[in-house]
Amino acid sequence: SGRPLLSIDNNNISDPEIKHVKFLLHPEFLNQKNSELSFYSSPIIELQKSKTSKPGQWLVYLGSLEKSISDDVDAMLLEHVKNKWGAMTLIRVGGAKPITKEILDYPRLTKYEYYEILGESEGFLSYFGQSIMEALYLRKRTVLFGMSEIHKKLGQFLASEYNLVYIGEPGRF
């Protein structure tokens, strides 16, 4: 009949006959209570569920963000996360090369390595997306920022739904 068989994270589904899946929370299709966190992840995350966190270790995910945004996030990490929140170890995945050696840099990790570091971290900072859901699932202290207008809207939404910190946008932390 010309309709897709599966639609993922599309909030414009009006035809009830179209099969669809919601992998991430969104203000347009939220129909659950705060105690329920619904998202899709790899089953290997379960290996990290009982891991003890290293006090003061924070993981930051920046994906493929450009240098100017990466530099703004690094400056905020040093000012807020390290100096005000007491982080002793800052580990960053993705983004441009850090502005200081105080931030451990991993341009890329395997899924298992990433989950292992997330599992042992006390806190996690990133923009709205899959990794935020995984950090919440593992009960990490979770902080969001907005890298674009849609990420700002989604980050503020999630922060208000789950009583998280939304720290702002690069250039305005």
PDB file of C-alpha atoms in Angstrom:
ATOM      1  CA  SER A   1       0.000   0.000   0.000  1.00  0.00           C
ATOM      2  CA  GLY A   2       3.038   2.315  -0.217  1.00  0.00           C
ATOM      3  CA  ARG A   3       3.386   2.776   3.584  1.00  0.00           C
ATOM      4  CA  PRO A   4       6.607   2.095   5.488  1.00  0.00           C
ATOM      5  CA  LEU A   5       6.713  -1.111   7.475  1.00  0.00           C
ATOM      6  CA  LEU A   6       8.491   0.485  10.403  1.00  0.00           C
ATOM      7  CA  SER A   7       8.937   4.086  11.495  1.00  0.00           C
ATOM      8  CA  ILE A   8      11.502   4.848  14.205  1.00  0.00           C
ATOM      9  CA  ASP A   9      11.304   7.958  16.455  1.00  0.00           C
ATOM     10  CA  ASN A  10       8.892   9.714  14.114  1.00  0.00           C
ATOM     11  CA  ASN A  11       6.417  11.896  15.981  1.00  0.00           C
ATOM     12  CA  ASN A  12       4.274  12.603  12.908  1.00  0.00           C
ATOM     13  CA  ILE A  13       2.488   9.237  12.760  1.00  0.00           C
ATOM     14  CA  SER A  14      -1.240   9.810  12.401  1.00  0.00           C
ATOM     15  CA  ASP A  15      -2.216   6.515  10.760  1.00  0.00           C
ATOM     16  CA  PRO A  16      -2.678   3.839  13.472  1.00  0.00           C
ATOM     17  CA  GLU A  17      -2.002   1.092  10.891  1.00  0.00           C
ATOM     18  CA  ILE A  18       1.616   2.198  10.459  1.00  0.00           C
ATOM     19  CA  LYS A  19       3.847   0.227  12.787  1.00  0.00           C
ATOM     20  CA  HIS A  20       6.159   2.513  14.719  1.00  0.00           C
ATOM     21  CA  VAL A  21       8.720   2.361  17.506  1.00  0.00           C
ATOM     22  CA  LYS A  22       9.864   5.118  19.855  1.00  0.00           C
ATOM     23  CA  PHE A  23      13.503   4.568  20.902  1.00  0.00           C
ATOM     24  CA  LEU A  24      13.994   7.893  22.709  1.00  0.00           C
ATOM     25  CA  LEU A  25      11.756  10.061  24.873  1.00  0.00           C
ATOM     26  CA  HIS A  26      10.292  13.119  23.185  1.00  0.00           C
ATOM     27  CA  PRO A  27       7.857  15.747  24.510  1.00  0.00           C
ATOM     28  CA  GLU A  28       5.522  15.143  21.559  1.00  0.00           C
ATOM     29  CA  PHE A  29       4.892  11.492  22.405  1.00  0.00           C
ATOM     30  CA  LEU A  30       5.491  11.139  26.112  1.00  0.00           C
ATOM     31  CA  ASN A  31       2.904   8.774  27.567  1.00  0.00           C
ATOM     32  CA  GLN A  32       4.671   7.347  30.578  1.00  0.00           C
ATOM     33  CA  LYS A  33       5.288   8.148  34.206  1.00  0.00           C
ATOM     34  CA  ASN A  34       8.594   9.557  35.508  1.00  0.00           C
ATOM     35  CA  SER A  35       9.481   6.198  37.058  1.00  0.00           C
ATOM     36  CA  GLU A  36       9.468   4.482  33.657  1.00  0.00           C
ATOM     37  CA  LEU A  37      12.428   4.982  31.342  1.00  0.00           C
ATOM     38  CA  SER A  38      11.801   3.493  27.922  1.00  0.00           C
ATOM     39  CA  PHE A  39      14.603   3.354  25.357  1.00  0.00           C
ATOM     40  CA  TYR A  40      16.552   0.827  23.314  1.00  0.00           C
ATOM     41  CA  SER A  41      20.148  -0.156  24.116  1.00  0.00           C
ATOM     42  CA  SER A  42      22.580  -2.998  23.638  1.00  0.00           C
ATOM     43  CA  PRO A  43      22.159  -5.910  26.071  1.00  0.00           C
ATOM     44  CA  ILE A  44      25.853  -5.584  27.024  1.00  0.00           C
ATOM     45  CA  ILE A  45      24.942  -2.549  29.136  1.00  0.00           C
ATOM     46  CA  GLU A  46      23.605  -5.037  31.699  1.00  0.00           C
ATOM     47  CA  LEU A  47      27.203  -6.009  32.513  1.00  0.00           C
ATOM     48  CA  GLN A  48      27.698  -2.511  33.973  1.00  0.00           C
ATOM     49  CA  LYS A  49      24.556  -2.345  36.104  1.00  0.00           C
ATOM     50  CA  SER A  50      26.171  -3.533  39.342  1.00  0.00           C
ATOM     51  CA  LYS A  51      29.549  -1.851  38.818  1.00  0.00           C
ATOM     52  CA  THR A  52      30.769   0.451  41.586  1.00  0.00           C
ATOM     53  CA  SER A  53      31.389   4.032  40.486  1.00  0.00           C
ATOM     54  CA  LYS A  54      34.777   5.684  40.936  1.00  0.00           C
ATOM     55  CA  PRO A  55      34.139   8.837  42.980  1.00  0.00           C
ATOM     56  CA  GLY A  56      35.019  11.953  41.018  1.00  0.00           C
ATOM     57  CA  GLN A  57      35.164  10.270  37.601  1.00  0.00           C
ATOM     58  CA  TRP A  58      33.002  11.899  34.919  1.00  0.00           C
ATOM     59  CA  LEU A  59      32.460  10.747  31.352  1.00  0.00           C
ATOM     60  CA  VAL A  60      31.632  13.320  28.681  1.00  0.00           C
ATOM     61  CA  TYR A  61      30.307  12.365  25.246  1.00  0.00           C
ATOM     62  CA  LEU A  62      30.684  14.900  22.416  1.00  0.00           C
ATOM     63  CA  GLY A  63      30.229  12.724  19.331  1.00  0.00           C
ATOM     64  CA  SER A  64      31.505  14.587  16.268  1.00  0.00           C
ATOM     65  CA  LEU A  65      31.075  18.126  17.598  1.00  0.00           C
ATOM     66  CA  GLU A  66      33.317  20.784  16.064  1.00  0.00           C
ATOM     67  CA  LYS A  67      36.300  22.415  17.775  1.00  0.00           C
ATOM     68  CA  SER A  68      34.560  25.629  18.911  1.00  0.00           C
ATOM     69  CA  ILE A  69      31.822  23.658  20.705  1.00  0.00           C
ATOM     70  CA  SER A  70      34.338  21.137  22.084  1.00  0.00           C
ATOM     71  CA  ASP A  71      36.471  23.997  23.460  1.00  0.00           C
ATOM     72  CA  ASP A  72      33.430  25.637  25.113  1.00  0.00           C
ATOM     73  CA  VAL A  73      32.454  22.328  26.710  1.00  0.00           C
ATOM     74  CA  ASP A  74      36.042  21.776  27.922  1.00  0.00           C
ATOM     75  CA  ALA A  75      36.126  25.224  29.551  1.00  0.00           C
ATOM     76  CA  MET A  76      32.796  24.473  31.254  1.00  0.00           C
ATOM     77  CA  LEU A  77      34.105  21.078  32.415  1.00  0.00           C
ATOM     78  CA  LEU A  78      37.074  22.703  34.093  1.00  0.00           C
ATOM     79  CA  GLU A  79      35.030  25.493  35.684  1.00  0.00           C
ATOM     80  CA  HIS A  80      31.894  23.641  36.762  1.00  0.00           C
ATOM     81  CA  VAL A  81      32.443  19.901  36.797  1.00  0.00           C
ATOM     82  CA  LYS A  82      36.018  19.915  38.083  1.00  0.00           C
ATOM     83  CA  ASN A  83      36.197  23.016  40.260  1.00  0.00           C
ATOM     84  CA  LYS A  84      32.609  23.309  41.542  1.00  0.00           C
ATOM     85  CA  TRP A  85      31.416  19.681  41.500  1.00  0.00           C
ATOM     86  CA  GLY A  86      34.665  18.051  42.576  1.00  0.00           C
ATOM     87  CA  ALA A  87      35.389  15.852  39.567  1.00  0.00           C
ATOM     88  CA  MET A  88      38.911  14.495  39.776  1.00  0.00           C
ATOM     89  CA  THR A  89      38.957  12.606  36.470  1.00  0.00           C
ATOM     90  CA  LEU A  90      37.393  13.952  33.274  1.00  0.00           C
ATOM     91  CA  ILE A  91      37.158  11.496  30.379  1.00  0.00           C
ATOM     92  CA  ARG A  92      35.913  12.757  27.028  1.00  0.00           C
ATOM     93  CA  VAL A  93      34.819  10.700  24.035  1.00  0.00           C
ATOM     94  CA  GLY A  94      34.558  12.470  20.695  1.00  0.00           C
ATOM     95  CA  GLY A  95      34.702  16.108  19.755  1.00  0.00           C
ATOM     96  CA  ALA A  96      37.943  17.903  18.878  1.00  0.00           C
ATOM     97  CA  LYS A  97      41.193  17.400  20.794  1.00  0.00           C
ATOM     98  CA  PRO A  98      40.765  18.757  24.365  1.00  0.00           C
ATOM     99  CA  ILE A  99      42.167  22.176  25.287  1.00  0.00           C
ATOM    100  CA  THR A 100      44.111  20.682  28.220  1.00  0.00           C
ATOM    101  CA  LYS A 101      45.732  17.410  29.262  1.00  0.00           C
ATOM    102  CA  GLU A 102      43.510  17.524  32.378  1.00  0.00           C
ATOM    103  CA  ILE A 103      40.797  15.995  30.159  1.00  0.00           C
ATOM    104  CA  LEU A 104      41.534  12.418  29.079  1.00  0.00           C
ATOM    105  CA  ASP A 105      40.701  12.069  25.391  1.00  0.00           C
ATOM    106  CA  TYR A 106      39.310   9.035  23.573  1.00  0.00           C
ATOM    107  CA  PRO A 107      38.378   9.939  19.982  1.00  0.00           C
ATOM    108  CA  ARG A 108      36.511   6.608  19.654  1.00  0.00           C
ATOM    109  CA  LEU A 109      35.779   3.561  21.814  1.00  0.00           C
ATOM    110  CA  THR A 110      34.133   0.211  21.165  1.00  0.00           C
ATOM    111  CA  LYS A 111      30.620  -0.122  22.598  1.00  0.00           C
ATOM    112  CA  TYR A 112      31.965  -2.406  25.329  1.00  0.00           C
ATOM    113  CA  GLU A 113      34.804  -0.003  26.268  1.00  0.00           C
ATOM    114  CA  TYR A 114      32.346   2.897  26.312  1.00  0.00           C
ATOM    115  CA  TYR A 115      29.909   1.059  28.586  1.00  0.00           C
ATOM    116  CA  GLU A 116      32.772   0.006  30.837  1.00  0.00           C
ATOM    117  CA  ILE A 117      33.893   3.620  31.372  1.00  0.00           C
ATOM    118  CA  LEU A 118      30.281   4.795  31.747  1.00  0.00           C
ATOM    119  CA  GLY A 119      29.639   2.037  34.283  1.00  0.00           C
ATOM    120  CA  GLU A 120      32.547   3.093  36.486  1.00  0.00           C
ATOM    121  CA  SER A 121      31.905   6.838  36.182  1.00  0.00           C
ATOM    122  CA  GLU A 122      30.139   8.812  38.889  1.00  0.00           C
ATOM    123  CA  GLY A 123      28.709  11.320  36.427  1.00  0.00           C
ATOM    124  CA  PHE A 124      27.921  11.794  32.763  1.00  0.00           C
ATOM    125  CA  LEU A 125      27.553  14.934  30.646  1.00  0.00           C
ATOM    126  CA  SER A 126      26.312  15.157  27.057  1.00  0.00           C
ATOM    127  CA  TYR A 127      23.567  16.431  24.777  1.00  0.00           C
ATOM    128  CA  PHE A 128      20.185  14.665  24.512  1.00  0.00           C
ATOM    129  CA  GLY A 129      20.480  11.255  22.903  1.00  0.00           C
ATOM    130  CA  GLN A 130      21.032   7.549  23.415  1.00  0.00           C
ATOM    131  CA  SER A 131      23.987   7.963  25.792  1.00  0.00           C
ATOM    132  CA  ILE A 132      21.935  10.135  28.156  1.00  0.00           C
ATOM    133  CA  MET A 133      19.329   7.352  28.390  1.00  0.00           C
ATOM    134  CA  GLU A 134      22.068   4.806  29.096  1.00  0.00           C
ATOM    135  CA  ALA A 135      23.572   6.999  31.835  1.00  0.00           C
ATOM    136  CA  LEU A 136      20.156   7.366  33.458  1.00  0.00           C
ATOM    137  CA  TYR A 137      19.611   3.614  33.224  1.00  0.00           C
ATOM    138  CA  LEU A 138      22.909   3.059  35.041  1.00  0.00           C
ATOM    139  CA  ARG A 139      21.869   5.675  37.635  1.00  0.00           C
ATOM    140  CA  LYS A 140      24.707   8.090  36.911  1.00  0.00           C
ATOM    141  CA  ARG A 141      24.622  11.730  37.928  1.00  0.00           C
ATOM    142  CA  THR A 142      23.497  13.068  34.545  1.00  0.00           C
ATOM    143  CA  VAL A 143      23.939  16.589  33.157  1.00  0.00           C
ATOM    144  CA  LEU A 144      22.683  17.799  29.779  1.00  0.00           C
ATOM    145  CA  PHE A 145      23.610  20.645  27.467  1.00  0.00           C
ATOM    146  CA  GLY A 146      22.118  21.833  24.197  1.00  0.00           C
ATOM    147  CA  MET A 147      24.283  21.742  21.083  1.00  0.00           C
ATOM    148  CA  SER A 148      21.442  22.884  18.794  1.00  0.00           C
ATOM    149  CA  GLU A 149      17.928  24.274  19.200  1.00  0.00           C
ATOM    150  CA  ILE A 150      16.322  20.812  19.059  1.00  0.00           C
ATOM    151  CA  HIS A 151      18.858  19.408  21.541  1.00  0.00           C
ATOM    152  CA  LYS A 152      18.180  22.403  23.785  1.00  0.00           C
ATOM    153  CA  LYS A 153      14.424  21.721  23.687  1.00  0.00           C
ATOM    154  CA  LEU A 154      14.854  17.983  24.245  1.00  0.00           C
ATOM    155  CA  GLY A 155      17.491  18.481  26.969  1.00  0.00           C
ATOM    156  CA  GLN A 156      15.322  20.943  28.882  1.00  0.00           C
ATOM    157  CA  PHE A 157      12.349  18.584  28.507  1.00  0.00           C
ATOM    158  CA  LEU A 158      14.272  15.579  29.854  1.00  0.00           C
ATOM    159  CA  ALA A 159      15.809  17.642  32.667  1.00  0.00           C
ATOM    160  CA  SER A 160      12.352  18.765  33.793  1.00  0.00           C
ATOM    161  CA  GLU A 161      10.867  15.246  33.527  1.00  0.00           C
ATOM    162  CA  TYR A 162      13.667  13.534  35.456  1.00  0.00           C
ATOM    163  CA  ASN A 163      14.919  16.330  37.740  1.00  0.00           C
ATOM    164  CA  LEU A 164      18.287  16.581  35.985  1.00  0.00           C
ATOM    165  CA  VAL A 165      20.673  19.489  35.516  1.00  0.00           C
ATOM    166  CA  TYR A 166      20.461  21.289  32.168  1.00  0.00           C
ATOM    167  CA  ILE A 167      23.606  23.414  32.106  1.00  0.00           C
ATOM    168  CA  GLY A 168      22.947  25.527  28.991  1.00  0.00           C
ATOM    169  CA  GLU A 169      24.450  25.813  25.532  1.00  0.00           C
ATOM    170  CA  PRO A 170      28.060  26.185  24.363  1.00  0.00           C
ATOM    171  CA  GLY A 171      29.032  29.845  24.428  1.00  0.00           C
ATOM    172  CA  ARG A 172      26.465  30.462  27.214  1.00  0.00           C
ATOM    173  CA  PHE A 173      27.428  28.037  30.003  1.00  0.00           C
TER     174      PHE A 173
END
